[in-house]
Every structure is written in structure tokens, then in C-alpha cells.
Amino acid sequence: MSDFLKSAADPKQDVAAKKEALMNTIRSEMALAQAQDLLNKTNEKCFAKCIVKPGTSLSSSEETCLARCMDRYMETFDIVSRTYAHRISKESNQMKEGAL
Amino acid sequence: KEILAFVTKEQAQSRLNNQIHTFADICWDKCITGTPGSRFARGEEACLTNCVERFLDTSLFMVKQIQQRQQLQHTSL
């Protein structure tokens, strides 16, 4: 509240700056949540694929498998992303043409 | 006002992202059957793209089916 009283100089600019800051916070929170989701999923999938019989520690072959698996899952995410985006734009173009 | 429009857009983006996560999950299970290698085996990449496309085809198909059934119900009344 005291900030509100201090910025008598240019209140419009202050509000705009606050808006921008809020939007940036929201954007980075969402990006963080998305990254966490991806990491959790990768853990789940790669554990299932690579750790067949849990031992007292991770063997080096298990570690190699996990590293490869992580790369492949991230690649999968990219491929799926691109395919989905491509399909969406194709469908929306078709709809536009149908309307003409 | 401006914030509301922004949040709505972010929510839509978030729903899209969740869909992509779902696809990655389903299609990984369907297509990557063996131990992951240092790159995709032959056909795995094609399987992934097909998987997404067929899933979307499936959704559209289901919608059409439901519409047909609804129409049949209306005509029989």
C-alpha cells in the first residue's frame, strides 16, 4: 500500500510495470511446472524401462540406459509436440477453406 | 482486464501442453517397446508421428459416431 502512495510521480507507468512483472511471474511459474511434469514423467518411464530389478545401487549399465532413455523421451516429447502443432494448423486451415 | 485475457491465454496454452504430455505418455508406451538406444530404432519415429495423428483421428471419429447415434435417436422418436 505504501508503494501506491510513493509512486505519485508516474502512476500509469508504475501500474504497467506491475502488470508486466505479474505476467512474467505467471509465465515463469507455468514454465517451471511444465518442466517438473516432464521430469517426473521421464523418471517414471525410464525407471520402468531401465531398472528391472532394483539393486543396492545404480549399476553403470543402468545409468547408461537412464541417460539414453531421458534423451529419447525428450525427443519423443518434441516429435509429439511438432506433430500436434502441425495437425492443428492443418485442421484450422481446412476449416478456413471450408468456410470460404 | 488485461491480466484476465493473459491468464485465459496461458490457461489455453497449459491445456495444450497437458495434451502433449498425454500424447507423449501414450505414444511412448505404444511405440518404444525395447530398451532405449542412443537414437531411435527404425520405425520408432514414424510410429510416434502416426500415433499422434491416429489418436486425433480417433477423437474425430468418436465425435462423429456419437452424432450419428444422437440423430438415430431423434428420428426414432
CSV table of C-alpha atoms in Angstrom, one decimal:
chain,number,residue,atom,x,y,z
A,1,MET,CA,0.0,0.0,0.0
A,2,SER,CA,2.8,2.4,0.8
A,3,ASP,CA,4.2,1.8,-2.7
A,4,PHE,CA,1.0,3.1,-4.1
A,5,LEU,CA,1.4,6.4,-2.3
A,6,LYS,CA,5.1,6.7,-3.2
A,7,SER,CA,4.6,6.5,-6.9
A,8,ALA,CA,2.8,9.8,-7.3
A,9,ALA,CA,5.4,10.7,-10.0
A,10,ASP,CA,4.1,8.5,-12.8
A,11,PRO,CA,1.3,6.2,-11.6
A,12,LYS,CA,0.4,4.9,-15.1
A,13,GLN,CA,4.0,3.7,-15.8
A,14,ASP,CA,4.0,2.1,-12.3
A,15,VAL,CA,0.8,0.1,-13.0
A,16,ALA,CA,2.1,-1.1,-16.3
A,17,ALA,CA,5.4,-2.2,-14.7
A,18,LYS,CA,3.5,-4.1,-12.1
A,19,LYS,CA,1.3,-5.8,-14.7
A,20,GLU,CA,4.4,-6.8,-16.7
A,21,ALA,CA,6.0,-8.2,-13.5
A,22,LEU,CA,2.9,-10.2,-12.7
A,23,MET,CA,2.7,-11.6,-16.2
A,24,ASN,CA,6.4,-12.6,-16.1
A,25,THR,CA,5.9,-14.3,-12.7
A,26,ILE,CA,2.9,-16.3,-14.1
A,27,ARG,CA,4.9,-17.2,-17.2
A,28,SER,CA,7.9,-18.5,-15.4
A,29,GLU,CA,5.7,-20.4,-12.8
A,30,MET,CA,4.0,-22.2,-15.7
A,31,ALA,CA,7.3,-23.0,-17.4
A,32,LEU,CA,8.6,-24.4,-14.2
A,33,ALA,CA,5.5,-26.5,-13.6
A,34,GLN,CA,5.8,-27.8,-17.1
A,35,ALA,CA,9.5,-28.7,-16.7
A,36,GLN,CA,8.7,-30.5,-13.5
A,37,ASP,CA,5.9,-32.5,-15.2
A,38,LEU,CA,8.3,-33.5,-17.9
A,39,LEU,CA,11.0,-34.6,-15.5
A,40,ASN,CA,8.5,-36.6,-13.4
A,41,LYS,CA,7.2,-38.4,-16.5
A,42,THR,CA,10.7,-39.1,-17.7
A,43,ASN,CA,11.6,-40.6,-14.3
A,44,GLU,CA,8.6,-42.8,-14.3
A,45,LYS,CA,9.1,-44.0,-17.9
A,46,CYS,CA,12.8,-44.6,-17.6
A,47,PHE,CA,12.7,-46.3,-14.3
A,48,ALA,CA,10.2,-48.7,-15.7
A,49,LYS,CA,12.4,-49.4,-18.7
A,50,CYS,CA,15.8,-49.5,-17.2
A,51,ILE,CA,15.6,-50.6,-13.6
A,52,VAL,CA,14.4,-54.2,-14.0
A,53,LYS,CA,15.5,-55.5,-10.6
A,54,PRO,CA,16.4,-52.7,-8.1
A,55,GLY,CA,19.8,-53.5,-6.6
A,56,THR,CA,21.6,-51.8,-3.7
A,57,SER,CA,22.8,-49.0,-6.1
A,58,LEU,CA,22.5,-48.0,-9.7
A,59,SER,CA,24.8,-50.0,-12.0
A,60,SER,CA,26.7,-48.3,-14.7
A,61,SER,CA,24.7,-50.0,-17.4
A,62,GLU,CA,21.5,-48.9,-15.6
A,63,GLU,CA,22.9,-45.3,-15.6
A,64,THR,CA,23.7,-45.5,-19.4
A,65,CYS,CA,20.2,-46.8,-20.0
A,66,LEU,CA,18.7,-44.0,-18.0
A,67,ALA,CA,20.7,-41.3,-19.8
A,68,ARG,CA,19.7,-42.7,-23.2
A,69,CYS,CA,16.1,-43.1,-22.1
A,70,MET,CA,15.9,-39.5,-21.0
A,71,ASP,CA,17.2,-38.3,-24.3
A,72,ARG,CA,14.7,-40.5,-26.2
A,73,TYR,CA,11.8,-39.4,-24.0
A,74,MET,CA,12.6,-35.7,-24.5
A,75,GLU,CA,12.9,-36.4,-28.2
A,76,THR,CA,9.6,-38.1,-28.1
A,77,PHE,CA,8.1,-35.0,-26.4
A,78,ASP,CA,9.5,-32.8,-29.2
A,79,ILE,CA,8.2,-35.1,-32.0
A,80,VAL,CA,4.8,-35.3,-30.5
A,81,SER,CA,4.7,-31.5,-30.0
A,82,ARG,CA,5.6,-30.8,-33.6
A,83,THR,CA,3.1,-33.4,-34.9
A,84,TYR,CA,0.3,-32.0,-32.8
A,85,ALA,CA,1.1,-28.4,-33.8
A,86,HIS,CA,1.3,-29.3,-37.5
A,87,ARG,CA,-2.0,-31.2,-37.3
A,88,ILE,CA,-3.8,-28.3,-35.5
A,89,SER,CA,-2.7,-25.8,-38.2
A,90,LYS,CA,-3.7,-28.2,-40.9
A,91,GLU,CA,-7.2,-28.7,-39.4
A,92,SER,CA,-7.7,-25.0,-38.9
A,93,ASN,CA,-6.6,-24.2,-42.5
A,94,GLN,CA,-9.1,-26.8,-43.7
A,95,MET,CA,-11.8,-25.2,-41.7
A,96,LYS,CA,-10.9,-21.8,-43.1
A,97,GLU,CA,-11.1,-23.1,-46.6
A,98,GLY,CA,-14.4,-24.8,-45.9
A,99,ALA,CA,-15.9,-21.5,-44.8
A,100,LEU,CA,-15.0,-19.7,-48.0
B,1,LYS,CA,-8.9,-6.8,-17.7
B,2,GLU,CA,-5.5,-7.2,-19.5
B,3,ILE,CA,-4.5,-9.7,-16.8
B,4,LEU,CA,-7.6,-11.7,-17.4
B,5,ALA,CA,-7.0,-12.0,-21.1
B,6,PHE,CA,-3.4,-13.0,-20.4
B,7,VAL,CA,-4.4,-15.7,-17.8
B,8,THR,CA,-7.1,-17.1,-20.1
B,9,LYS,CA,-4.5,-17.4,-22.9
B,10,GLU,CA,-2.0,-19.0,-20.5
B,11,GLN,CA,-4.7,-21.5,-19.4
B,12,ALA,CA,-5.4,-22.5,-23.0
B,13,GLN,CA,-1.7,-22.9,-23.6
B,14,SER,CA,-1.5,-25.0,-20.5
B,15,ARG,CA,-4.3,-27.3,-21.7
B,16,LEU,CA,-2.4,-27.7,-25.0
B,17,ASN,CA,0.7,-28.6,-23.1
B,18,ASN,CA,-1.2,-31.2,-21.0
B,19,GLN,CA,-2.5,-32.8,-24.2
B,20,ILE,CA,1.1,-33.0,-25.5
B,21,HIS,CA,2.1,-34.7,-22.2
B,22,THR,CA,-0.7,-37.2,-22.6
B,23,PHE,CA,0.3,-38.0,-26.2
B,24,ALA,CA,4.0,-38.4,-25.2
B,25,ASP,CA,2.9,-40.8,-22.4
B,26,ILE,CA,0.6,-42.9,-24.6
B,27,CYS,CA,2.8,-43.0,-27.7
B,28,TRP,CA,6.0,-43.7,-25.8
B,29,ASP,CA,4.3,-46.8,-24.3
B,30,LYS,CA,2.9,-47.8,-27.7
B,31,CYS,CA,6.0,-47.2,-29.8
B,32,ILE,CA,9.1,-47.6,-27.7
B,33,THR,CA,8.9,-51.2,-26.8
B,34,GLY,CA,12.5,-52.2,-26.2
B,35,THR,CA,15.4,-50.7,-24.3
B,36,PRO,CA,16.1,-47.1,-25.3
B,37,GLY,CA,19.2,-46.7,-27.5
B,38,SER,CA,21.4,-43.8,-28.4
B,39,ARG,CA,18.9,-43.0,-31.1
B,40,PHE,CA,15.5,-44.2,-32.2
B,41,ALA,CA,15.3,-47.6,-33.9
B,42,ARG,CA,13.9,-47.8,-37.4
B,43,GLY,CA,10.2,-47.1,-37.4
B,44,GLU,CA,10.0,-45.7,-33.9
B,45,GLU,CA,10.0,-42.1,-35.0
B,46,ALA,CA,7.3,-42.9,-37.7
B,47,CYS,CA,5.3,-44.7,-35.1
B,48,LEU,CA,5.3,-41.7,-32.8
B,49,THR,CA,4.0,-39.3,-35.5
B,50,ASN,CA,1.4,-41.9,-36.6
B,51,CYS,CA,0.4,-42.4,-33.0
B,52,VAL,CA,-0.5,-38.7,-32.6
B,53,GLU,CA,-2.3,-38.4,-35.9
B,54,ARG,CA,-4.3,-41.6,-35.3
B,55,PHE,CA,-5.2,-40.5,-31.8
B,56,LEU,CA,-6.6,-37.3,-33.2
B,57,ASP,CA,-8.4,-39.2,-36.0
B,58,THR,CA,-9.9,-41.4,-33.2
B,59,SER,CA,-11.2,-38.4,-31.4
B,60,LEU,CA,-12.9,-37.0,-34.5
B,61,PHE,CA,-14.3,-40.4,-35.3
B,62,MET,CA,-15.8,-40.8,-31.9
B,63,VAL,CA,-17.5,-37.4,-32.1
B,64,LYS,CA,-19.0,-38.4,-35.5
B,65,GLN,CA,-20.2,-41.7,-34.1
B,66,ILE,CA,-21.9,-40.0,-31.2
B,67,GLN,CA,-23.5,-37.5,-33.5
B,68,GLN,CA,-24.8,-40.4,-35.7
B,69,ARG,CA,-26.3,-42.2,-32.7
B,70,GLN,CA,-28.0,-39.0,-31.5
B,71,GLN,CA,-29.5,-38.5,-34.9
B,72,LEU,CA,-30.8,-42.1,-34.9
B,73,GLN,CA,-32.4,-41.5,-31.6
B,74,HIS,CA,-34.1,-38.3,-32.8
B,75,THR,CA,-35.5,-39.9,-35.9
B,76,SER,CA,-36.9,-42.9,-34.0
B,77,LEU,CA,-38.9,-40.6,-31.6
